[in-house]
XYZ file of C-alpha atoms in Angstrom:
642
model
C 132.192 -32.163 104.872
C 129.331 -31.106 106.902
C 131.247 -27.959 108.701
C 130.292 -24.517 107.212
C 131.660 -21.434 108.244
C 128.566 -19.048 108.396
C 130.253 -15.811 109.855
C 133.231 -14.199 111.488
C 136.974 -15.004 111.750
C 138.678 -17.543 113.448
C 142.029 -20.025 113.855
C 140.746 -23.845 112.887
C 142.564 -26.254 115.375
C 141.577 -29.439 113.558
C 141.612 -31.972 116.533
C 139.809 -34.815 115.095
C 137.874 -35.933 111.428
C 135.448 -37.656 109.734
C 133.866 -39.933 112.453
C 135.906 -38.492 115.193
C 134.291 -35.430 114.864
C 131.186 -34.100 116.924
C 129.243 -33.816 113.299
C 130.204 -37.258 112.280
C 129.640 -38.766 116.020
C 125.984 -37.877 115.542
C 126.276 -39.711 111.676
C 127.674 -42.622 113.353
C 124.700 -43.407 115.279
C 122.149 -42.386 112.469
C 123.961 -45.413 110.848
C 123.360 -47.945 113.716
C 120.416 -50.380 113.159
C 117.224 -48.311 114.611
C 116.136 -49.536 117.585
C 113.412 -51.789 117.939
C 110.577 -50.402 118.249
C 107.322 -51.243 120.276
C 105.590 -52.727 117.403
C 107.995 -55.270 116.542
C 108.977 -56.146 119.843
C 104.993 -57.021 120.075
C 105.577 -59.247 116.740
C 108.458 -61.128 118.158
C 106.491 -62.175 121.310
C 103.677 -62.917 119.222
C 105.681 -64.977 117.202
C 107.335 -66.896 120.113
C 104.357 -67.947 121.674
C 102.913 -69.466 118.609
C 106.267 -71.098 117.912
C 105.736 -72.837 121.648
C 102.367 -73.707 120.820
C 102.887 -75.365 116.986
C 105.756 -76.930 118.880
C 103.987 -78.795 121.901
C 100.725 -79.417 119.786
C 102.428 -81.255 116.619
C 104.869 -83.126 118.505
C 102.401 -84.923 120.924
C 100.020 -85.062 117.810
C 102.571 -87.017 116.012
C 103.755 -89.553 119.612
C 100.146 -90.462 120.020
C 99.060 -91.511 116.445
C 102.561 -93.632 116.371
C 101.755 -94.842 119.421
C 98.416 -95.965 117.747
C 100.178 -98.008 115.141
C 99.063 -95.684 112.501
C 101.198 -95.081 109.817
C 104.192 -93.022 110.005
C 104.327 -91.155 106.924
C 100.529 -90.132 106.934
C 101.217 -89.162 110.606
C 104.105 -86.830 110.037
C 101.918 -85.198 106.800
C 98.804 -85.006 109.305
C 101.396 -83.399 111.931
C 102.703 -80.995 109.717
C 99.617 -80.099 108.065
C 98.237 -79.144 111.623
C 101.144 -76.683 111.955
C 100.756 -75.046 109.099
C 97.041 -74.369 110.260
C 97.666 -73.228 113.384
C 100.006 -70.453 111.720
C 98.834 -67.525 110.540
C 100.900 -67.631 107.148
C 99.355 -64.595 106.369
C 100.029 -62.302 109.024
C 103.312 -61.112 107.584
C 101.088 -60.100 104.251
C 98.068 -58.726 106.669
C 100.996 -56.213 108.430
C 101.962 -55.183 105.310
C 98.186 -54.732 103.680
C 96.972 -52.758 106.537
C 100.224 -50.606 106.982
C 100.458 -49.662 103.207
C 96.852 -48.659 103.803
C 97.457 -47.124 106.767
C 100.001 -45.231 105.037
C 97.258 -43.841 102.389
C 94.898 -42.882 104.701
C 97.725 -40.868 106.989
C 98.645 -39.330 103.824
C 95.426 -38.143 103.377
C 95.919 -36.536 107.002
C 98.901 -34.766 105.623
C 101.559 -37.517 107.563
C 103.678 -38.960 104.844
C 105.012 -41.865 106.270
C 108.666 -43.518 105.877
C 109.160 -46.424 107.939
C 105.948 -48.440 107.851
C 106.170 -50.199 111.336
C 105.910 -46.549 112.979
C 102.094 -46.527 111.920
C 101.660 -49.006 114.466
C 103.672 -47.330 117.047
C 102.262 -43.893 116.449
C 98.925 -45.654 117.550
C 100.355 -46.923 120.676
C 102.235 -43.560 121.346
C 101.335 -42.362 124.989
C 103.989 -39.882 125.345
C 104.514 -36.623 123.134
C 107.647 -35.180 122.919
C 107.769 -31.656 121.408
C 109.564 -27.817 121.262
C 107.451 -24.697 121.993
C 108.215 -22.248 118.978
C 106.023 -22.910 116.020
C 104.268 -26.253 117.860
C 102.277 -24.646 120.622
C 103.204 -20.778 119.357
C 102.354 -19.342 116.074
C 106.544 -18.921 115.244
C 106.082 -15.872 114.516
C 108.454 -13.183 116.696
C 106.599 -9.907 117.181
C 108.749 -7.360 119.200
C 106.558 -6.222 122.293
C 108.086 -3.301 123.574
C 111.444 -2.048 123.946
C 112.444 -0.948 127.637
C 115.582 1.227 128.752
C 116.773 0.383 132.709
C 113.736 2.329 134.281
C 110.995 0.279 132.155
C 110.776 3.473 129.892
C 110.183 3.010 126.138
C 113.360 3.528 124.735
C 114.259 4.705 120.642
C 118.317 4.425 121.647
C 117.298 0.913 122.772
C 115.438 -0.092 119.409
C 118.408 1.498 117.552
C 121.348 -0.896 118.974
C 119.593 -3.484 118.804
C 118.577 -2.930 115.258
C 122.303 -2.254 114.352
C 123.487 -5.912 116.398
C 120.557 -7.516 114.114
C 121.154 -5.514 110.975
C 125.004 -5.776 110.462
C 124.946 -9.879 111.727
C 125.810 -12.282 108.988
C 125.328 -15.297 111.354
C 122.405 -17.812 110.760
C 118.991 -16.305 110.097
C 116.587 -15.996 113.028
C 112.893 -14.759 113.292
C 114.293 -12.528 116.231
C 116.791 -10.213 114.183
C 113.708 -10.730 111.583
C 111.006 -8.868 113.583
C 113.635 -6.092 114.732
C 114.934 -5.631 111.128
C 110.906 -4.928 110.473
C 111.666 -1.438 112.029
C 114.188 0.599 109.724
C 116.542 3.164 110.993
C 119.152 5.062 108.546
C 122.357 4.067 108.924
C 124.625 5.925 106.847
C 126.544 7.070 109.702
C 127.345 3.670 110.400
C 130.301 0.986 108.714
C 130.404 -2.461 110.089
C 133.726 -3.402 111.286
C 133.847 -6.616 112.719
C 131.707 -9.295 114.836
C 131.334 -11.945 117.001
C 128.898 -14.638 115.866
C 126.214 -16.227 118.470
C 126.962 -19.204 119.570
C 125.080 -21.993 122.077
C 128.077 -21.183 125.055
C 128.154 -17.607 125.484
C 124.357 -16.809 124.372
C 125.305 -13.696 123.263
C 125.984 -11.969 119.948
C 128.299 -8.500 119.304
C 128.888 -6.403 116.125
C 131.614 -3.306 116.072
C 130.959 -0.499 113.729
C 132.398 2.937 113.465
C 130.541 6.185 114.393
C 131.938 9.312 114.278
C 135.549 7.945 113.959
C 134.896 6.223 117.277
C 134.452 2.078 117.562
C 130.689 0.854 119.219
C 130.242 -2.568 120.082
C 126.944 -3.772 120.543
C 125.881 -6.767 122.070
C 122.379 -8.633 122.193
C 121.799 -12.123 124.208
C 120.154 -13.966 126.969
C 119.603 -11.760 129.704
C 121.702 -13.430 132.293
C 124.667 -13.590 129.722
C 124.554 -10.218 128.684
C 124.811 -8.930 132.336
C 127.494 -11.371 133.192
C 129.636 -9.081 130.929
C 128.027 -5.895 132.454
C 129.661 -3.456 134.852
C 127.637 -0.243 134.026
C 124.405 0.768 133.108
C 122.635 3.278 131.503
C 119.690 5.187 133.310
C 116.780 6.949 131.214
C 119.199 10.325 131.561
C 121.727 9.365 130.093
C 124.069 8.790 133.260
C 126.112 5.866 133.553
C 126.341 4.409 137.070
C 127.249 1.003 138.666
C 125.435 -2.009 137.617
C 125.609 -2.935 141.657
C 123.291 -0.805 142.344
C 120.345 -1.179 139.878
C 121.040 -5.277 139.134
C 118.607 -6.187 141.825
C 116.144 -4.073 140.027
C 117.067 -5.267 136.368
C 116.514 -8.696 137.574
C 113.227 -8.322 138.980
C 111.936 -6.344 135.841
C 113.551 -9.215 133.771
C 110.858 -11.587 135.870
C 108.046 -9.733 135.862
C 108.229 -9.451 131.909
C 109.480 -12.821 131.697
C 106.138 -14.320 134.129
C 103.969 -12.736 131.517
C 105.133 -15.214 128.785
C 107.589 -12.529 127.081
C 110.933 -13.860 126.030
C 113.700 -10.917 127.150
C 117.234 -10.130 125.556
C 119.444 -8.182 127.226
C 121.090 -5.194 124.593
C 124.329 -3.596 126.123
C 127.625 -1.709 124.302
C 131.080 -0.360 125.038
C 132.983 2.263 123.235
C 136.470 0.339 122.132
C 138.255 3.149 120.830
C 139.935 2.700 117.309
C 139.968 -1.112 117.322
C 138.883 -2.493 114.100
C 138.490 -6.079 115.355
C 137.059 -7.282 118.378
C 137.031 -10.952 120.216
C 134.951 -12.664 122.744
C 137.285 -10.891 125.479
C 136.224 -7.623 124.298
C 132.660 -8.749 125.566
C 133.904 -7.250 129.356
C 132.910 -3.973 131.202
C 130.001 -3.399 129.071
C 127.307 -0.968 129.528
C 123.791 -2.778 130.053
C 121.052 -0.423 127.988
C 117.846 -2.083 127.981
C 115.292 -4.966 127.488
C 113.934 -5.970 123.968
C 110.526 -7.890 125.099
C 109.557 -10.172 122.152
C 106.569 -12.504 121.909
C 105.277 -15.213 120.249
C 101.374 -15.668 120.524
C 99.977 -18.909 121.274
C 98.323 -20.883 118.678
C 94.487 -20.083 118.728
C 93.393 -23.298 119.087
C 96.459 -25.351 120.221
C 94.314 -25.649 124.103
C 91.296 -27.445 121.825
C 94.274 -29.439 120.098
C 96.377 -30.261 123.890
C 93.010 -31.342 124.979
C 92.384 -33.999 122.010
C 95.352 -35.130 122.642
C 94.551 -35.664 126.539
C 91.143 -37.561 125.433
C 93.689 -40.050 123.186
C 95.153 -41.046 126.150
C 98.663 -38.929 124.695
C 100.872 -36.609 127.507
C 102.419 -34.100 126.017
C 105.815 -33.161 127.332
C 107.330 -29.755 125.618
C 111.164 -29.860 125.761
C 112.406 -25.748 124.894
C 115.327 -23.931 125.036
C 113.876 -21.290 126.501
C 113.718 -20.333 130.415
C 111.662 -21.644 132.734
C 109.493 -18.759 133.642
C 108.106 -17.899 129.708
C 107.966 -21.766 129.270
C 105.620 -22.052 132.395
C 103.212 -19.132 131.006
C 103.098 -20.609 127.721
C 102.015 -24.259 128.963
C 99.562 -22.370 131.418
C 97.998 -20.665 128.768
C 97.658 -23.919 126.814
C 95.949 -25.751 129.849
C 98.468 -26.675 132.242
C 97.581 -24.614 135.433
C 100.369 -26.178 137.334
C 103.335 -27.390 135.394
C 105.880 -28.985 136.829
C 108.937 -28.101 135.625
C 112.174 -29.382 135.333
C 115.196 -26.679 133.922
C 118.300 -27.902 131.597
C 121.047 -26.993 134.231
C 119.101 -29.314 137.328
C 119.088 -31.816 134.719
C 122.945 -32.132 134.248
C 123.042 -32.363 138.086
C 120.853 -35.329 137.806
C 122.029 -39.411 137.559
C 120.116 -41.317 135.349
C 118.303 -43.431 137.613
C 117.312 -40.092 139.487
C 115.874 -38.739 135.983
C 114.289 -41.985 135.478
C 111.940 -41.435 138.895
C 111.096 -38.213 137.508
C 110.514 -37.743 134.101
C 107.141 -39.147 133.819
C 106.200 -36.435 136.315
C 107.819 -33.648 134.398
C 105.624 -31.678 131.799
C 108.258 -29.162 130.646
C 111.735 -29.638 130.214
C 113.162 -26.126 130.228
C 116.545 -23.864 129.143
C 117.801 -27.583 127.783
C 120.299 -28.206 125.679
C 120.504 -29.488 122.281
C 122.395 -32.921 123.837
C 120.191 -33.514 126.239
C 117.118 -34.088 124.405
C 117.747 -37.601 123.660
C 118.595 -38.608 126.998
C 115.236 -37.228 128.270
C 113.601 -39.501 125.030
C 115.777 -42.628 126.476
C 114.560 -41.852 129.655
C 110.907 -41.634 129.075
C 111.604 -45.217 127.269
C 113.469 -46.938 130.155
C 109.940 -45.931 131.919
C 108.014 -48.084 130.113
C 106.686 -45.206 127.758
C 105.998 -45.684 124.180
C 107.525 -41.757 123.265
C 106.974 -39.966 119.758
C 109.526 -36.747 119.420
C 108.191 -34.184 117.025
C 111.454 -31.762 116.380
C 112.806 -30.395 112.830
C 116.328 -29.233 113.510
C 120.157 -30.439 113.095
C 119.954 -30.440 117.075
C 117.231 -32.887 117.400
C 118.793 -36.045 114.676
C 119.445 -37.803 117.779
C 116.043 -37.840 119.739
C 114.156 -38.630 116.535
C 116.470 -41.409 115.975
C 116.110 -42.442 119.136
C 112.214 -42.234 120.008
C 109.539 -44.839 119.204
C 108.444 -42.479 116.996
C 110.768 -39.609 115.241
C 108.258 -37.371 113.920
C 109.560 -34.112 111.807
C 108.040 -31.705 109.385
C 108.409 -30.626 105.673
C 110.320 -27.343 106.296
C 112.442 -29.252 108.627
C 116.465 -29.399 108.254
C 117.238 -32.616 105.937
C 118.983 -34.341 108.753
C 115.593 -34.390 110.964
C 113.803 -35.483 108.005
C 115.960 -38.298 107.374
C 116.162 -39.239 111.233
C 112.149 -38.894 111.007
C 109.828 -42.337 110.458
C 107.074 -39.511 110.144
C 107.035 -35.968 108.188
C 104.290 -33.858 108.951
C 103.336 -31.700 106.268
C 102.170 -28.303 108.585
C 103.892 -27.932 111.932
C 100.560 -28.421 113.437
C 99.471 -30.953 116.442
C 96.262 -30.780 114.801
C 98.032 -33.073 111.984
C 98.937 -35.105 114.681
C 96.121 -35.717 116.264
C 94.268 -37.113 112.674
C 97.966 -38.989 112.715
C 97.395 -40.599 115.895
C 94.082 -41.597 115.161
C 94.561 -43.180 111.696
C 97.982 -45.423 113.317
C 94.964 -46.739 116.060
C 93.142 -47.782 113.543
C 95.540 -49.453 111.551
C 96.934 -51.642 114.504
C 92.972 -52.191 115.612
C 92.975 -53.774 112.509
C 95.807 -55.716 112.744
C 95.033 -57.174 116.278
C 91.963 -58.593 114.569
C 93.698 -60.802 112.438
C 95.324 -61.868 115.222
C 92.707 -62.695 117.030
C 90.716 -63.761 114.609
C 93.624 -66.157 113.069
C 94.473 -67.567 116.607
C 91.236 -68.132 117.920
C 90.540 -69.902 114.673
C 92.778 -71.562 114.052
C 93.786 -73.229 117.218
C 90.395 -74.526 117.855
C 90.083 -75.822 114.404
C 93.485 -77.584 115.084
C 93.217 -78.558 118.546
C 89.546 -80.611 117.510
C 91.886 -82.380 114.835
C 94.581 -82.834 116.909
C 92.132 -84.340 119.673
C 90.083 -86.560 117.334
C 92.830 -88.321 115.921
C 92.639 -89.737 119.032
C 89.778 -91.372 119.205
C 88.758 -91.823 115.573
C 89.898 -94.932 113.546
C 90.561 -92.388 110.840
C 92.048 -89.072 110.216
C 89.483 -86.153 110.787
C 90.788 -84.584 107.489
C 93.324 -85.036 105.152
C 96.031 -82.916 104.760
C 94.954 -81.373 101.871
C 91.689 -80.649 103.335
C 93.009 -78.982 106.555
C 95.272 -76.953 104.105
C 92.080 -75.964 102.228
C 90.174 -75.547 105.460
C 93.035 -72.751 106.175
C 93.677 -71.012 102.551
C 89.757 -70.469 102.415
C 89.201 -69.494 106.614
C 92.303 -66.563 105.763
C 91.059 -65.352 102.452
C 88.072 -63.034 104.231
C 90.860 -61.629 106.267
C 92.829 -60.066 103.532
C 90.227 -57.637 103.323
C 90.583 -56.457 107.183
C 92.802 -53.644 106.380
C 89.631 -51.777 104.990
C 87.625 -53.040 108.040
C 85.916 -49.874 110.098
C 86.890 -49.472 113.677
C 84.755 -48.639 116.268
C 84.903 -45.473 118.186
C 86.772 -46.982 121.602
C 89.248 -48.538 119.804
C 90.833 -45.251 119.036
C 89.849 -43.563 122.259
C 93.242 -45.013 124.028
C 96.855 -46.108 122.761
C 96.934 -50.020 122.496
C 99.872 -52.216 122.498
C 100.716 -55.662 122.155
C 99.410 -57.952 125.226
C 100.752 -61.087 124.220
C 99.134 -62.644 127.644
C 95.853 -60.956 126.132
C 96.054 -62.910 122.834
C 97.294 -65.939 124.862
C 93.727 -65.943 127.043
C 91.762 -64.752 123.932
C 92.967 -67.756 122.079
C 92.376 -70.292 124.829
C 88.792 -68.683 125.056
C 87.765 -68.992 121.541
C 89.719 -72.122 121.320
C 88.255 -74.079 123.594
C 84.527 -72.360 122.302
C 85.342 -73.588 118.820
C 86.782 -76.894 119.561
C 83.081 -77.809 121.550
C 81.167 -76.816 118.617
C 83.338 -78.537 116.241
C 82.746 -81.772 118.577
C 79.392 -81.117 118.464
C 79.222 -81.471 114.758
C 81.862 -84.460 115.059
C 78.986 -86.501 117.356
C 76.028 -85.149 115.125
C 77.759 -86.567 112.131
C 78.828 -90.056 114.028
C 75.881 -90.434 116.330
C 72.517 -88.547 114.741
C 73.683 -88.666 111.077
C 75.780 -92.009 110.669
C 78.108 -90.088 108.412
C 80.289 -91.832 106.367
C 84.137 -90.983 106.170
C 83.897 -89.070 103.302
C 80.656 -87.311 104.497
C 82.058 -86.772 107.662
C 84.669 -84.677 106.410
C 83.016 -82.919 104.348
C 80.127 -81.955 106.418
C 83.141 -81.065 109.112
C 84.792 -78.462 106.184
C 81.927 -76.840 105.797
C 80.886 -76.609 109.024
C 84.359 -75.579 109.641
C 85.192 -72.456 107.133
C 81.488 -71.096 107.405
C 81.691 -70.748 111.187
C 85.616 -69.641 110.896
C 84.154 -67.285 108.425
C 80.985 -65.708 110.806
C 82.823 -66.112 113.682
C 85.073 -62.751 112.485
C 82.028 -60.562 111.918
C 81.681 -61.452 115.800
C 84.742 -60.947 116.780
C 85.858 -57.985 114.906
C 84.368 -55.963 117.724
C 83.744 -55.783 121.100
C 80.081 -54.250 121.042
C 77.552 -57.146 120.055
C 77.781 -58.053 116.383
C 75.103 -56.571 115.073
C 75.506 -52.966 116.913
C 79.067 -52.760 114.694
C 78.502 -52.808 111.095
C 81.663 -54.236 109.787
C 83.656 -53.210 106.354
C 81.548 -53.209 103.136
C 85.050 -55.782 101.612
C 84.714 -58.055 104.421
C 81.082 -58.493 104.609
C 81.307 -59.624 100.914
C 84.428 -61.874 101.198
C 82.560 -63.271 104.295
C 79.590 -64.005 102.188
C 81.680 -65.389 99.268
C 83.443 -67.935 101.153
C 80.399 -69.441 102.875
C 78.716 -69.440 99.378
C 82.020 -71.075 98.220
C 82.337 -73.748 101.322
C 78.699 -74.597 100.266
C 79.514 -75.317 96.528
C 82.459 -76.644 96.355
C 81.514 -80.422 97.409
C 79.282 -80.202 94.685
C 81.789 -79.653 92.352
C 84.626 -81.769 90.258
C 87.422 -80.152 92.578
C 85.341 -80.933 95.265
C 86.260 -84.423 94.352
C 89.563 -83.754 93.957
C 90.099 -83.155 97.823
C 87.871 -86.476 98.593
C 84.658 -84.184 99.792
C 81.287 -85.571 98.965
C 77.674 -83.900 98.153
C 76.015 -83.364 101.259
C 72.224 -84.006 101.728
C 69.661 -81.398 102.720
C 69.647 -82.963 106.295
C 73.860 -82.427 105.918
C 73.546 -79.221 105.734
C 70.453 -77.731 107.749
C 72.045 -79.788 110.677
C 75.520 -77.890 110.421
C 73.129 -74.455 109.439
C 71.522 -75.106 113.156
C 75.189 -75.708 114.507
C 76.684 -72.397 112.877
C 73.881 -69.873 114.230
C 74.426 -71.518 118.046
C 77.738 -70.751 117.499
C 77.563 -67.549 116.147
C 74.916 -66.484 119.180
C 77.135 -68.943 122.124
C 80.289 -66.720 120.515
C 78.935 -63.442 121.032
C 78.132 -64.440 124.730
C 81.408 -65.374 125.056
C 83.112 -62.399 123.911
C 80.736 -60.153 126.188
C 81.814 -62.318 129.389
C 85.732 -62.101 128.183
C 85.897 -58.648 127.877
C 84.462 -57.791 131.528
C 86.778 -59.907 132.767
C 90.027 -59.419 130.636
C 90.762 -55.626 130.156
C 92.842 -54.728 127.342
């Protein structure tokens, strides 16, 4: 029930099961609720803030046409129907539209994604999480040399270590792969017994019988395998005390190891005529030689790292492996100075003291498996919105715990489950088109926001304000609800929308303060121009009732509808060419808003046919606000970053 028993012998003391165990400790918290993520936090806030504003608006809309003796029932419907158009009913549907979308076009960028919300997230990703071997390297383990004590190349060397790799029945690994790639016979050999590798002792032995005599050979980390040293063997064959050569073994084990070479440590005792062996036999062992292995960097990963840089994305590699190959690996990848923070410093560390670091940090070396997700937690406590790109049974918990668990197709099942993302090559190149497509996906979505808000608030905020001073209601509620189907119905089409180059240059996230001043802004611009055409109608034109709201719905939903091919961008409107499905649903609805008083539904919602003077008054009024709008938005955006 998720235990299997790969290799070697061994008594089962059965301690705890099911949840209780360390296997189902990590399905326990795959099960809890994921945590919210950056994206919907944004949505929440969002959401509150128009909740405060529908709130305050329709209740003093409500007191002050009561207080006006008007009547009650028309007053509440008039009330309500002003809430329902200062809500953007259809952002829930607009998420959706431009995520599914989203979702296509990542596909297309070999990302197949499985929880829609992290589209949005992986566009406001600033931090990269992410292993060496296979990500920055090409995974492939090529054996470099093989070295006795002296540095020498060594064939006796080569030979044990091919026997360790040959005769384990343990998990496959690419290293026992690349030194099975060099065959020895070994017909003078039987297999007797073994020791499997495991993530405590490092270190890996096999005992088979030569010449009627028991050889145990051992292959590990380099620091583990002398641990269990007492001897070594020179280039002649003598054996003398490790004491006096371990000075020298360790500085060799540097120099090879400050050239980017990953070292193992091969060493073997004679045991005699046992036939088993245990992890105490691993004692007084004779320390042979180096096996240098490497694992060439990706040709273009720099070109990739720097992308990544220009998208506003650190990249923080979390490996397993020590600190001095990890530092030539992330120097050769365009780090000249990494700063580097090792596995066993980080146990030593209290979380607050890891939470002053770890934006500093751009390698997390010799960690282990557990403490990946506490560096991910960390990174969030820091304000960080973190992806974590891993694909084994060790890294469930990170995924599952980062903004953005990110995984790959040949990637254990647990990671791919944990995963929101699944790349289909282990390539940051995939990434990168990844990160890009998720920018332009939430771009999108912040327009309907802003576009919605804006909108809409001014719209209701003129209503709301000439209640007050009319002797009758600006619109009727069927009109305002209307006003609001046919102002939304051009933004259903923003998911195909194209994005201009800046937007995806840095991560974005959700400012509600931003969308609070961008909605006062645009508010308060389209409120004036909508009193504007309230006093042309009353004053200039001496508009009837029924006139006057007509003229006002056009005026209304054509400049709503402009208005968003202004908006949409920050560059002036005609320097950004907008989507070829929003231009025409633009143009559709301002045909439509033009037609429809002239038609039998028209009558329907009380409008009336509006003169030629009608409408090349509100024509005049819709181009100053198109050109006053653009002004605006020029002036807001050197003020207001975002």
């Amino acid at each position: 029930m998720g235990t299997n028993v790969v290799s070697g012998n061994a008594k089962a003391v059965v301690v705890g099961t099911g949840a209780k165990t360390e296997f189902g400790k990590v399905s326990e918290r795959l099960k809890l609720r994921p945590p919210e993520t950056e994206f919907e936090r944004g949505v929440r806030r969002f959401g509150y803030l128009l909740m405060e504003v529908t709130l305050v608006l329709v209740v003093v809309t409500f007191a002050i046409n009561v207080y006006f003796a008007r009547p009650v029932l028309e007053s509440l419907l008039f009330s309500l129907a002003l809430a329902v158009g200062l809500t953007p009913q259809l952002l829930p549907a607009i998420i959706s539209i431009n995520l599914a979308h989203g979702a296509k076009g990542m596909a297309q960028q070999k990302v197949i994604v499985k929880r829609l919300a992290s589209i949005e997230n992986f566009g406001s990703m600033n931090v990269l999480c992410s292993d060496k071997t296979g990500t920055l390297t090409e995974g492939v383990i090529r054996i470099h040399s093989v070295l006795d004590v002296n540095g020498n190349e060594s064939e006796k060397v080569l030979l044990y270590a091919f026997l360790n790799a040959f005769y384990q029945t343990g998990f496959t690994n690419p290293i026992d792969e690349a030194i099975r790639a060099h065959h020895f016979d070994l017909s003078g050999y039987q297999k007797l017994d073994e020791v499997p590798y495991d993530f405590i002792r490092k270190r890996l032995s096999i005992l088979v019988l030569k010449d009627d005599t028991g050889l145990m050979v051992t292959k590990g980390a380099m620091q583990n395998v002398l641990d269990v040293c007492s001897s070594i063997e020179t280039s002649e064959g003598t054996i003398v005390e490790i004491v006096e050569a371990r000075k020298q073994i360790q500085q060799r084990f540097e120099e090879l190891s400050s050239k980017g070479f990953r070292v193992l440590g091969i060493a073997y005792r004679n045991v005699g005529s046992d036939k088993l062996i245990t992890k105490d036999h691993e004692a007084d062992m004779t320390f042979l030689g180096f096996l240098v292995l490497f694992d060439p960097v990706k040709p273009k990963i720099a070109e990739t790292i720097n992308k990544l840089k220009h998208l506003g994305i650190s990249l923080k590699i979390i490996t397993g492996d020590n600190r001095l190959v990890a530092r030539v690996v992330i120097q050769q990848i365009g780090f000249p100075t990494p700063r580097i923070l090792a596995g066993s410093d980080l146990r030593e560390m209290s979380d607050e003291a890891l939470l002053g670091r770890v934006n500093d940090v751009d390698v997390f070396a010799e960690v282990e498996p557990n403490q990946k997700e506490r560096i991910i937690l960390s990174l969030k406590k820091a304000g960080n919105v973190v992806g974590h790109l891993g694909d084994g049974i060790n890294d469930a918990s990170a995924l599952h715990a980062a903004d953005v668990g990110i995984s790959v197709e040949s990637a254990v099942d647990i990671a791919k489950e944990s995963a929101y993302l699944v790349l289909l090559e282990k390539d940051l190149g995939v990434l990168v088109r990844g990160v890009q497509e998720g920018r332009k996906t939430f771009a999108n979505t912040l327009k309907y926001v802003f576009m919605a808000t804006s909108a809409n608030f001014g719209n209701m905020f003129s209503m709301a304000g000439a209640s007050l001073f009319l002797p009758f209601l600006p619109l009727l509620p069927r009109q305002i609800l209307l006003t609001n189907l046919m102002t939304d119905f051009p933004e259903m089409t923003i998911a195909t929308d194209n994005v201009d180059s800046e937007m995806v240059e840095q991560p974005r996230r959700w400012d509600v303060n931003f969308i609070r001043n961008f909605m006062v802004a645009f508010g308060i611009l389209s409120s004036v121009f909508d009193y504007l055409t309230f006093g042309v109608l009353l004053i200039v034109l001496h508009a009837s009732i029924d006139l006057f709201r007509t003229g006002w719905f056009a005026e209304s939903v054509i400049s709503a509808s402009l208005i968003v091919l202004v908006i949409r961008s920050r560059r002036p409107f005609f320097k950004s060419t907008p989507g070829k499905h929003l231009l025409i649903a633009t143009l559709m609805i301002v045909g439509a808003a033009l037609i429809f008083p002239f038609t039998l539904l028209g009558d329907l919602f009380g409008f009336k046919s509006l003169p030629i003077s009608f409408l090349l008054v509100m024509a005049i009024i819709v181009v100053l606000c198109i050109i006053v709008g653009d002004v605006v938005k020029r002036t807001f955006y050197k003020r207001v970053k975002f």
